Coordinates of C-alpha atoms in Angstrom, one line a residue:
Chain A
M1 CA 11.0 -49.5 -12.7
L2 CA 9.5 -47.4 -9.9
E3 CA 8.7 -49.0 -6.5
V4 CA 7.6 -46.9 -3.8
Q5 CA 7.6 -48.6 -0.6
D6 CA 5.7 -47.7 2.7
V7 CA 6.1 -43.9 2.6
V8 CA 4.4 -41.9 5.0
T9 CA 4.0 -38.1 4.2
S10 CA 3.2 -35.2 6.3
Y11 CA 1.8 -32.0 6.8
G12 CA 2.7 -30.6 10.1
M13 CA 0.7 -33.0 11.8
I14 CA -1.5 -34.5 9.5
Q15 CA -0.5 -37.6 7.7
A16 CA -1.7 -37.6 4.2
L17 CA -0.2 -40.5 2.9
K18 CA 0.1 -43.6 6.2
G19 CA 2.4 -46.3 4.4
V20 CA 1.7 -46.9 0.6
S21 CA 3.4 -48.7 -1.6
L22 CA 3.0 -49.3 -5.4
A23 CA 5.1 -50.0 -8.4
A24 CA 5.1 -48.5 -12.1
R25 CA 6.6 -50.9 -14.3
T26 CA 8.0 -50.1 -17.6
G27 CA 6.5 -49.8 -20.2
E28 CA 2.8 -49.6 -18.5
V29 CA 0.2 -47.1 -17.8
T30 CA 0.0 -47.2 -13.6
C31 CA -3.3 -45.3 -12.6
I32 CA -4.3 -44.5 -9.5
L33 CA -7.9 -44.1 -8.4
G34 CA -9.6 -42.4 -5.0
P35 CA -11.6 -39.8 -3.8
N36 CA -10.5 -36.4 -3.1
G37 CA -8.4 -35.7 0.0
A38 CA -6.8 -39.6 -0.4
G39 CA -3.5 -38.1 -1.0
K40 CA -3.2 -39.1 -5.2
T41 CA -1.4 -35.2 -5.0
T42 CA 0.5 -35.9 -2.7
L43 CA 1.8 -39.2 -3.4
L44 CA 3.0 -37.7 -6.9
Y45 CA 4.9 -34.2 -5.5
T46 CA 6.5 -37.1 -2.8
I47 CA 7.3 -38.8 -5.4
A48 CA 8.7 -36.0 -7.5
G49 CA 10.6 -34.5 -4.4
I50 CA 8.7 -31.5 -3.5
L51 CA 7.6 -33.4 -0.8
R52 CA 9.6 -35.3 2.0
P53 CA 9.0 -38.3 2.8
R54 CA 8.6 -38.3 6.4
S55 CA 9.9 -42.7 5.7
G56 CA 9.3 -45.3 3.8
S57 CA 11.6 -45.1 0.2
V58 CA 11.0 -44.3 -3.6
R59 CA 13.4 -46.4 -5.8
F60 CA 13.2 -45.3 -9.2
E61 CA 15.6 -47.6 -11.8
G62 CA 17.0 -49.2 -8.4
R63 CA 18.5 -45.7 -7.5
E64 CA 17.2 -44.0 -4.0
L65 CA 15.0 -41.3 -5.2
A66 CA 13.4 -40.2 -1.2
G67 CA 15.8 -37.3 -0.1
V68 CA 16.4 -35.7 -3.8
P69 CA 15.4 -32.1 -3.8
A70 CA 12.5 -31.8 -6.6
D71 CA 14.9 -30.1 -9.5
Q72 CA 17.3 -32.8 -8.9
V73 CA 14.6 -35.5 -10.3
V74 CA 14.1 -34.6 -13.4
R75 CA 17.4 -35.1 -14.3
R76 CA 16.8 -38.9 -13.0
G77 CA 14.6 -38.9 -16.2
I78 CA 10.7 -38.5 -14.3
S79 CA 8.7 -35.2 -15.0
L80 CA 5.7 -33.9 -13.5
V81 CA 2.7 -32.6 -15.7
P82 CA 0.9 -30.9 -12.5
E83 CA -2.8 -30.6 -11.3
N84 CA -4.1 -27.3 -13.1
R85 CA -1.6 -27.5 -15.5
L86 CA 0.2 -24.7 -13.9
V87 CA 2.0 -23.0 -17.6
F88 CA 4.1 -20.7 -17.2
A89 CA 1.1 -18.0 -18.5
H90 CA 3.2 -15.1 -19.0
M91 CA 5.6 -16.3 -21.1
T92 CA 5.2 -17.8 -24.6
V93 CA 4.8 -21.2 -25.5
R94 CA 8.1 -21.9 -26.8
E95 CA 9.4 -20.6 -23.7
N96 CA 7.4 -22.6 -21.9
L97 CA 8.7 -25.6 -23.3
L98 CA 12.2 -24.9 -23.9
A99 CA 11.8 -23.7 -20.1
G100 CA 10.4 -27.9 -20.1
A101 CA 13.9 -28.7 -21.4
Y102 CA 15.6 -26.4 -18.3
A103 CA 17.3 -29.7 -17.3
R104 CA 19.5 -30.0 -20.4
L105 CA 19.7 -27.1 -22.3
G106 CA 23.7 -26.6 -21.1
R107 CA 24.6 -30.2 -21.9
D108 CA 22.3 -30.5 -24.6
G109 CA 21.2 -28.0 -26.6
G110 CA 21.1 -29.8 -29.7
G111 CA 19.1 -31.8 -28.7
V112 CA 16.2 -29.4 -27.5
K113 CA 16.3 -28.0 -31.0
V114 CA 15.4 -30.9 -32.3
D115 CA 12.7 -32.0 -29.4
L116 CA 11.1 -28.2 -29.8
E117 CA 10.4 -29.0 -33.4
A118 CA 9.4 -32.7 -32.6
M119 CA 6.8 -31.4 -30.2
L120 CA 5.6 -28.5 -32.2
E121 CA 4.8 -31.3 -34.9
R122 CA 3.5 -33.6 -32.8
F123 CA 1.2 -30.8 -31.3
P124 CA 0.2 -28.5 -34.8
I125 CA -1.4 -26.4 -32.3
L126 CA 1.0 -25.6 -29.9
R127 CA 3.0 -24.1 -33.3
Q128 CA 0.2 -21.8 -34.6
R129 CA 0.1 -20.2 -31.1
A130 CA 4.1 -20.6 -30.5
G131 CA 4.8 -17.0 -30.1
Q132 CA 1.6 -16.3 -28.0
A133 CA 1.3 -16.1 -24.2
A134 CA 0.3 -19.4 -22.8
G135 CA -1.5 -17.1 -20.3
T136 CA -4.0 -17.0 -23.6
L137 CA -4.4 -20.6 -24.6
S138 CA -7.5 -22.2 -23.8
G139 CA -7.5 -24.9 -21.1
G140 CA -7.0 -27.8 -23.7
E141 CA -4.6 -26.2 -25.4
Q142 CA -2.5 -25.5 -21.6
Q143 CA -2.9 -29.0 -21.2
M144 CA -1.0 -30.1 -24.8
L145 CA 1.8 -27.2 -23.3
A146 CA 1.8 -28.6 -20.4
V147 CA 2.3 -32.0 -21.8
A148 CA 4.3 -31.1 -23.9
R149 CA 6.7 -29.2 -22.1
A150 CA 6.8 -32.6 -19.7
L151 CA 8.2 -34.2 -22.7
M152 CA 11.0 -31.7 -23.0
A153 CA 12.7 -33.1 -20.4
R154 CA 12.8 -36.4 -22.1
P155 CA 11.4 -38.3 -19.0
R156 CA 11.9 -42.1 -19.1
L157 CA 8.8 -41.6 -16.5
L158 CA 5.9 -39.5 -16.7
M159 CA 3.6 -38.2 -14.5
M160 CA 0.6 -36.9 -15.2
D161 CA -2.0 -34.9 -11.8
E162 CA -5.6 -35.0 -13.3
P163 CA -5.3 -34.4 -17.0
S164 CA -9.0 -33.9 -17.3
L165 CA -9.7 -31.3 -14.9
G166 CA -11.8 -28.7 -16.3
L167 CA -11.7 -29.7 -20.2
A168 CA -14.8 -30.1 -22.2
P169 CA -14.9 -34.2 -22.9
M170 CA -14.2 -34.1 -26.5
I171 CA -10.8 -32.7 -25.3
V172 CA -10.1 -35.2 -22.2
E173 CA -10.2 -38.3 -25.1
Q174 CA -7.8 -36.4 -27.1
I175 CA -5.3 -36.0 -23.8
F176 CA -5.9 -39.7 -23.2
E177 CA -4.9 -40.5 -26.8
I178 CA -2.3 -38.7 -26.4
V179 CA -0.8 -40.3 -23.2
A180 CA -2.0 -44.3 -25.0
A181 CA 0.0 -42.8 -27.6
L182 CA 2.8 -42.4 -25.8
N183 CA 2.6 -44.7 -24.0
R184 CA 3.3 -47.2 -27.3
E185 CA 5.9 -45.1 -27.9
G186 CA 8.1 -46.1 -24.4
I187 CA 7.1 -44.0 -22.3
T188 CA 6.2 -45.3 -18.7
V189 CA 3.3 -43.9 -17.3
L190 CA 1.8 -42.8 -13.8
L191 CA -1.7 -41.6 -13.5
V192 CA -3.7 -40.1 -11.2
E193 CA -7.1 -39.1 -12.4
Q194 CA -10.7 -38.5 -11.3
N195 CA -12.4 -40.4 -14.4
A196 CA -12.0 -43.4 -13.6
R197 CA -13.1 -45.0 -16.7
L198 CA -11.2 -43.4 -19.2
A199 CA -7.6 -43.9 -16.6
L200 CA -8.8 -47.5 -16.6
S201 CA -9.0 -47.7 -20.5
I202 CA -5.5 -47.0 -21.1
A203 CA -4.1 -48.7 -17.7
H204 CA -2.0 -51.6 -16.6
H205 CA -1.9 -52.1 -13.8
A206 CA -4.1 -50.0 -11.2
Y207 CA -4.5 -48.7 -7.3
L208 CA -7.0 -47.4 -5.0
L209 CA -6.5 -44.7 -2.9
E210 CA -8.5 -43.7 0.1
Q211 CA -6.8 -41.8 2.8
G212 CA -3.7 -42.7 2.5
R213 CA -3.7 -46.1 2.3
I214 CA -3.6 -48.4 -1.0
A215 CA -7.4 -49.7 -0.4
F216 CA -7.5 -52.0 -3.5
R217 CA -5.1 -52.8 -6.2
G218 CA -5.5 -54.8 -10.0
T219 CA -5.8 -54.7 -13.5
P220 CA -8.1 -52.8 -15.3
S221 CA -10.8 -55.5 -15.6
E222 CA -10.2 -56.5 -11.2
V223 CA -11.3 -53.2 -10.2
S224 CA -14.1 -53.4 -13.0
A225 CA -15.1 -56.8 -11.6
N226 CA -15.1 -55.4 -8.0
E227 CA -19.0 -54.0 -7.1
A228 CA -18.0 -51.7 -4.7
I229 CA -15.2 -49.7 -6.1
S230 CA -17.2 -50.0 -9.9
R231 CA -20.4 -48.1 -8.0
A232 CA -17.8 -46.0 -5.7
Y233 CA -15.7 -44.7 -8.6
L234 CA -17.9 -46.4 -12.3
G235 CA -21.2 -44.9 -10.9
I236 CA -22.4 -48.5 -12.3
K237 CA -25.2 -49.6 -10.4
R238 CA -26.1 -53.4 -10.3
G239 CA -28.9 -55.0 -9.4
Chain B
M1 CA 1.9 25.0 -21.6
V2 CA 5.0 25.8 -21.1
D3 CA 5.1 24.9 -17.9
F4 CA 2.8 21.7 -18.7
L5 CA 5.6 20.7 -20.7
Q6 CA 8.5 21.7 -18.5
A7 CA 6.6 20.0 -15.9
L8 CA 6.1 16.6 -17.9
V9 CA 9.9 16.2 -19.2
D10 CA 10.9 17.2 -15.5
G11 CA 9.0 14.5 -14.5
V12 CA 9.8 11.9 -17.4
M13 CA 13.2 12.6 -16.3
L14 CA 12.4 12.4 -12.7
G15 CA 10.6 9.3 -13.3
A16 CA 13.2 6.9 -14.8
T17 CA 14.7 6.8 -11.4
Y18 CA 11.6 5.6 -9.7
S19 CA 10.9 3.5 -12.6
L20 CA 14.4 2.0 -12.1
L21 CA 13.6 1.4 -7.8
G22 CA 10.4 -0.2 -8.8
L23 CA 12.2 -2.4 -11.0
G24 CA 14.4 -3.2 -8.5
F25 CA 11.5 -3.8 -6.1
T26 CA 9.3 -5.6 -8.5
L27 CA 12.0 -8.3 -9.1
I28 CA 12.3 -9.7 -5.8
F29 CA 8.2 -9.2 -4.8
G30 CA 7.7 -11.1 -8.6
V31 CA 10.3 -14.0 -8.1
L32 CA 10.4 -14.5 -3.6
R33 CA 6.4 -13.0 -3.5
R34 CA 7.9 -11.6 -0.4
L35 CA 8.4 -7.9 -0.2
N36 CA 11.4 -6.3 0.6
L37 CA 11.0 -2.9 2.8
A38 CA 14.5 -3.0 3.5
F39 CA 15.4 -1.9 -0.3
G40 CA 15.9 1.5 -0.6
P41 CA 18.5 1.3 2.8
T42 CA 20.4 -1.7 0.7
I43 CA 20.8 1.5 -1.6
L44 CA 21.4 4.2 0.9
V45 CA 24.7 2.1 2.3
G46 CA 25.6 2.2 -1.4
I47 CA 25.3 5.7 -1.3
Y48 CA 26.8 6.5 1.8
A49 CA 30.0 4.0 0.4
G50 CA 29.9 6.1 -2.5
S51 CA 30.2 9.3 -0.4
H52 CA 33.2 8.3 2.2
L53 CA 35.1 7.5 -0.3
S54 CA 34.3 10.6 -2.6
L55 CA 35.5 12.5 0.2
A56 CA 38.7 10.7 0.4
W57 CA 39.7 10.9 -3.0
P58 CA 37.9 13.7 -4.9
G59 CA 37.1 13.6 -8.0
A60 CA 37.4 9.5 -8.6
L61 CA 34.3 9.1 -10.1
V62 CA 34.0 5.6 -11.2
P63 CA 35.4 4.6 -8.0
V64 CA 32.6 6.5 -6.3
V65 CA 30.1 4.7 -8.9
A66 CA 31.9 1.2 -8.3
V67 CA 31.5 1.3 -4.6
T68 CA 27.9 2.7 -4.8
V69 CA 27.0 0.1 -6.6
A70 CA 29.0 -2.6 -4.2
G71 CA 28.0 -1.4 -1.2
A72 CA 24.3 -1.6 -2.7
L73 CA 25.0 -5.1 -3.6
L74 CA 26.8 -6.0 -0.2
A75 CA 24.1 -4.5 2.3
G76 CA 21.7 -6.8 -0.9
V77 CA 23.2 -9.9 0.0
Y78 CA 23.1 -9.2 4.3
V79 CA 18.9 -9.1 3.8
E80 CA 19.1 -12.0 1.4
R81 CA 20.5 -13.8 3.3
F82 CA 18.7 -12.8 7.0
S83 CA 15.2 -11.7 6.0
F84 CA 14.8 -14.5 2.9
R85 CA 17.0 -17.1 3.2
A86 CA 16.8 -17.4 6.5
L87 CA 13.3 -17.2 6.8
A88 CA 12.2 -18.9 3.8
R89 CA 10.1 -21.6 5.5
Q90 CA 8.5 -18.3 7.5
A91 CA 4.8 -16.6 6.7
P92 CA 6.1 -13.9 3.9
V93 CA 4.9 -11.4 7.1
V94 CA 7.7 -13.0 8.4
S95 CA 10.5 -11.7 5.7
M96 CA 8.9 -8.1 5.8
I97 CA 8.9 -7.9 9.5
S98 CA 12.3 -8.8 9.5
T99 CA 13.4 -6.0 6.3
F100 CA 12.0 -3.7 8.3
A101 CA 14.1 -4.5 11.4
V102 CA 17.3 -4.4 9.2
W103 CA 16.2 -0.9 7.9
M104 CA 16.8 0.2 11.1
Q105 CA 19.5 -2.0 11.6
L106 CA 21.1 -0.1 7.8
Q107 CA 19.6 3.2 8.7
E108 CA 21.6 3.5 12.1
L109 CA 24.8 2.1 11.2
V110 CA 25.3 4.7 8.5
S111 CA 23.9 6.9 10.5
L112 CA 27.1 6.1 13.5
L113 CA 30.0 5.7 10.6
S114 CA 29.6 9.1 9.1
P115 CA 30.8 12.5 10.3
S116 CA 27.6 14.3 9.6
R117 CA 24.2 13.1 8.7
T118 CA 23.6 14.6 5.3
M119 CA 26.4 13.7 3.6
P120 CA 28.1 15.0 0.1
Y121 CA 27.7 13.3 -3.3
P122 CA 29.7 14.2 -6.6
S123 CA 28.2 15.0 -9.2
P124 CA 29.9 13.9 -12.3
V125 CA 29.1 16.7 -14.6
W126 CA 28.8 20.6 -14.3
L127 CA 27.3 21.1 -18.0
P128 CA 24.5 24.2 -17.9
A129 CA 21.1 23.2 -18.2
V130 CA 20.8 23.1 -22.8
A131 CA 17.9 24.6 -23.8
V132 CA 15.2 23.5 -26.0
G133 CA 12.3 25.9 -27.2
P134 CA 11.4 26.9 -24.2
I135 CA 11.8 24.1 -21.9
L136 CA 14.7 23.5 -20.0
L137 CA 16.4 19.9 -19.6
R138 CA 19.0 20.4 -16.3
S139 CA 22.5 18.3 -16.9
D140 CA 21.6 15.9 -13.4
G141 CA 18.3 15.5 -15.0
L142 CA 18.8 14.7 -18.6
L143 CA 22.1 11.9 -16.9
M144 CA 19.5 10.3 -14.9
W145 CA 16.8 10.2 -18.3
S146 CA 19.7 8.8 -20.3
G147 CA 21.3 6.4 -17.5
A148 CA 17.9 4.8 -16.0
T149 CA 17.2 4.0 -19.5
L150 CA 20.3 2.5 -20.3
I151 CA 20.0 0.1 -17.2
M152 CA 16.4 -0.7 -18.1
L153 CA 17.1 -1.6 -21.7
A154 CA 20.0 -3.1 -20.6
L155 CA 18.0 -5.2 -17.6
F156 CA 15.2 -5.9 -20.3
A157 CA 17.5 -7.3 -22.6
L158 CA 18.9 -9.5 -19.1
L159 CA 15.2 -10.9 -18.2
Y160 CA 13.6 -11.2 -21.9
R161 CA 16.5 -12.0 -24.0
T162 CA 18.9 -14.3 -21.9
R163 CA 18.3 -17.9 -20.5
F164 CA 19.2 -16.5 -17.0
G165 CA 16.6 -14.3 -17.6
T166 CA 13.8 -16.7 -19.0
T167 CA 13.9 -18.5 -15.7
I168 CA 13.7 -15.5 -13.8
R169 CA 10.7 -15.5 -15.5
A170 CA 9.2 -18.8 -15.1
V171 CA 9.6 -18.9 -11.5
A172 CA 7.8 -15.5 -10.9
D173 CA 5.2 -16.9 -13.3
S174 CA 5.3 -20.4 -10.7
S175 CA 7.3 -21.5 -9.1
E176 CA 6.2 -25.2 -8.2
A177 CA 6.8 -25.6 -12.7
A178 CA 10.2 -24.3 -12.2
T179 CA 11.1 -26.6 -9.4
L180 CA 9.6 -29.4 -12.1
M181 CA 11.6 -28.0 -15.0
G182 CA 14.5 -28.7 -12.7
V183 CA 15.4 -24.9 -11.7
N184 CA 17.0 -24.2 -8.4
V185 CA 14.7 -21.9 -7.3
A186 CA 16.4 -21.2 -4.0
M187 CA 19.4 -20.4 -6.1
V188 CA 17.4 -18.1 -8.6
G189 CA 16.0 -16.4 -6.3
A190 CA 18.9 -15.1 -5.0
A191 CA 20.5 -14.2 -8.5
A192 CA 17.6 -12.3 -8.6
F193 CA 17.8 -10.3 -5.3
L194 CA 21.1 -10.0 -6.5
V195 CA 20.4 -8.3 -10.1
A196 CA 17.7 -5.9 -7.5
S197 CA 20.6 -4.6 -5.6
A198 CA 22.7 -3.8 -8.7
V199 CA 19.7 -2.1 -10.4
G200 CA 19.3 -0.1 -7.0
G201 CA 22.7 1.0 -6.4
L202 CA 23.2 1.8 -10.0
A203 CA 19.6 4.0 -9.6
G204 CA 20.8 5.4 -6.2
V205 CA 23.8 6.9 -7.8
L206 CA 21.6 8.0 -10.3
I207 CA 19.5 9.9 -8.4
A208 CA 22.0 10.9 -5.4
Q209 CA 24.2 12.5 -8.5
S210 CA 21.3 14.9 -8.7
H211 CA 20.6 15.6 -4.8
Q212 CA 23.9 15.9 -4.5
Q213 CA 23.7 14.6 -0.9
V214 CA 22.7 11.8 1.3
T215 CA 21.0 11.7 4.9
P216 CA 19.9 8.4 6.6
Y217 CA 16.3 8.7 5.3
F218 CA 17.3 8.4 2.2
G219 CA 16.4 4.7 2.5
L220 CA 12.4 5.5 3.7
W221 CA 12.2 7.8 0.4
A222 CA 13.9 5.2 -1.8
T223 CA 11.6 2.4 -0.3
V224 CA 8.3 4.5 -0.7
K225 CA 9.4 5.6 -4.3
G226 CA 10.0 2.1 -5.1
M227 CA 6.8 0.9 -4.0
T228 CA 4.6 3.2 -4.9
A229 CA 6.0 2.9 -8.1
M230 CA 5.7 -0.7 -8.4
L231 CA 2.2 -0.7 -7.0
L232 CA 1.1 2.3 -9.3
G233 CA 2.5 -0.5 -12.6
G234 CA 0.0 -3.2 -11.4
A235 CA 2.6 -5.1 -8.7
G236 CA 3.9 -7.8 -10.1
S237 CA 4.6 -6.6 -13.7
L238 CA 8.0 -5.2 -14.9
P239 CA 6.4 -2.9 -18.0
G240 CA 4.6 -1.5 -15.4
A241 CA 6.9 -0.7 -13.1
V242 CA 8.2 1.3 -15.7
V243 CA 5.4 3.5 -16.4
G244 CA 4.3 3.7 -12.8
G245 CA 7.4 5.1 -12.0
L246 CA 7.5 7.3 -15.0
A247 CA 3.5 8.4 -13.7
L248 CA 4.8 9.4 -10.2
G249 CA 7.2 11.4 -11.2
V250 CA 5.2 13.2 -13.7
V251 CA 2.3 13.6 -10.8
E252 CA 5.2 14.8 -8.6
T253 CA 6.3 17.8 -11.0
Q254 CA 2.9 18.8 -12.5
T255 CA 1.9 19.0 -8.3
L256 CA 4.8 20.9 -8.2
W257 CA 4.5 23.6 -10.1
H258 CA 1.0 23.7 -9.9
F259 CA 0.2 23.9 -7.1
G260 CA 3.7 23.8 -5.2
G261 CA 6.3 21.5 -2.8
Q262 CA 4.0 21.3 -0.3
W263 CA 1.5 19.7 -2.3
R264 CA 3.7 16.8 -4.0
D265 CA 3.9 14.0 -1.6
L266 CA 0.0 14.0 -0.9
V267 CA -0.8 14.0 -4.4
S268 CA 1.3 11.2 -5.6
Y269 CA -0.2 8.9 -2.3
A270 CA -3.9 10.1 -2.7
L271 CA -2.4 8.5 -6.3
L272 CA -1.6 5.6 -5.1
F273 CA -4.3 5.4 -2.9
L274 CA -6.8 5.4 -6.0
V275 CA -5.3 3.1 -8.3
V276 CA -4.7 0.3 -5.2
A277 CA -8.7 0.8 -4.3
L278 CA -9.7 1.4 -8.1
S279 CA -8.1 -1.6 -9.5
P280 CA -9.4 -5.5 -8.0
R281 CA -7.9 -6.8 -10.9
T282 CA -4.3 -5.5 -10.0
R283 CA -1.8 -8.6 -10.3
W284 CA -0.4 -9.0 -6.8
G285 CA 2.4 -10.7 -7.9
S286 CA 1.8 -13.3 -10.9
G287 CA 4.2 -13.3 -12.9
L288 CA 6.6 -10.5 -14.8

């Protein structure tokens, strides 16, 4: 569904991605592990069109995405739940959800209404808070809102950047259950996550990104079987 | 007591126009996160255009208002194009410096194209002041207040009740998230700029009809009043800008009544200084 080929992305003089290739297959959860500063967010931002790759290609459903402006990428069927959620803090929960459907509002007003109701059904806490400013929500509630807002665009590929960041373990598990459920419903997921153990528990494929390069790729069990990786990222000590 | 009430009423009527200037500033600052020092001078251009028309065509009030607003819009497009869009990839301070340069350009332009430094501006109403008990309501003040209130209601309806307004507020809240939702942030920024310029032009009409004249320093004056109103209201809050403008107006007229005109500006700047210095949580531009 998504093929990233030899992508190089730089900020000024600094090369954040030094030729990254990966694929997210239809219907799967693909996760990207790696330490801070490895380029994980840069990679998602490059796919989302916020950053432009210096070279390489990003193909989605067979069409080239590299160079497509960010506000058009969402119209191609890709939504990003950004790191730190970035909900519209001064707007109500309902306004946030409608903003998520911005690209559809003109064409598909009826569908948006149906989806809004479906989101409030799926996330009952959001219905309770529908008229409240999003900034007054707890971290976990904001993360649910960010996911629901991204879903309002009806993406075929959902990208998530560190959904567990700053959340209590119980909430994190809830978020991951939601991601797994969305995936079962047919949404392809590309997940960047520090919590490797949890990410691997729902992933079909995993990539390890280190210093702007893919250092390892495999299935979750292959990742766990690799001693160096499990020691560094899963905290498993052997011997 | 009567003095206090009279100054209060005068202050609210005057302050309503400061609120409009503050709203224009806040819209631009909130959406683009950049300070537009040339906001006052864009209004100056509109008022001069209206003044020229009123000299050529006395008594044509509606066309004068239209030309004033159109002049401010045109100058606003100029500022947006050259100080903001062209410099969007530069640091915000570059835009600010550029707006300072544009300010000087516009100020010189209106001076060069006008027969005298002070130009007349027509007042649409020549009604006597209305007495409500011991309080006198001057007609130009009433017009400022009612006009500003109507414009504010329209602006708030636009921003809080329409999809376009929701989009503007979303960009002000997080332009990054808005982009991810599919919003063309540059286009929304330009549109917000135009709305701000139109509001500025209308504020210009209301103020100039009260002053009945305009000089090239109106640009400086309007920038200072608008920025003060915005900062008093917390820099980035639309309701805050309304309150900030009203507070500024009331402080000015109270000072004028009780201490004399020479203290008027000093006291309002002292107030601004105190508010900025004492509010560590001033929300420097996060959402409207």
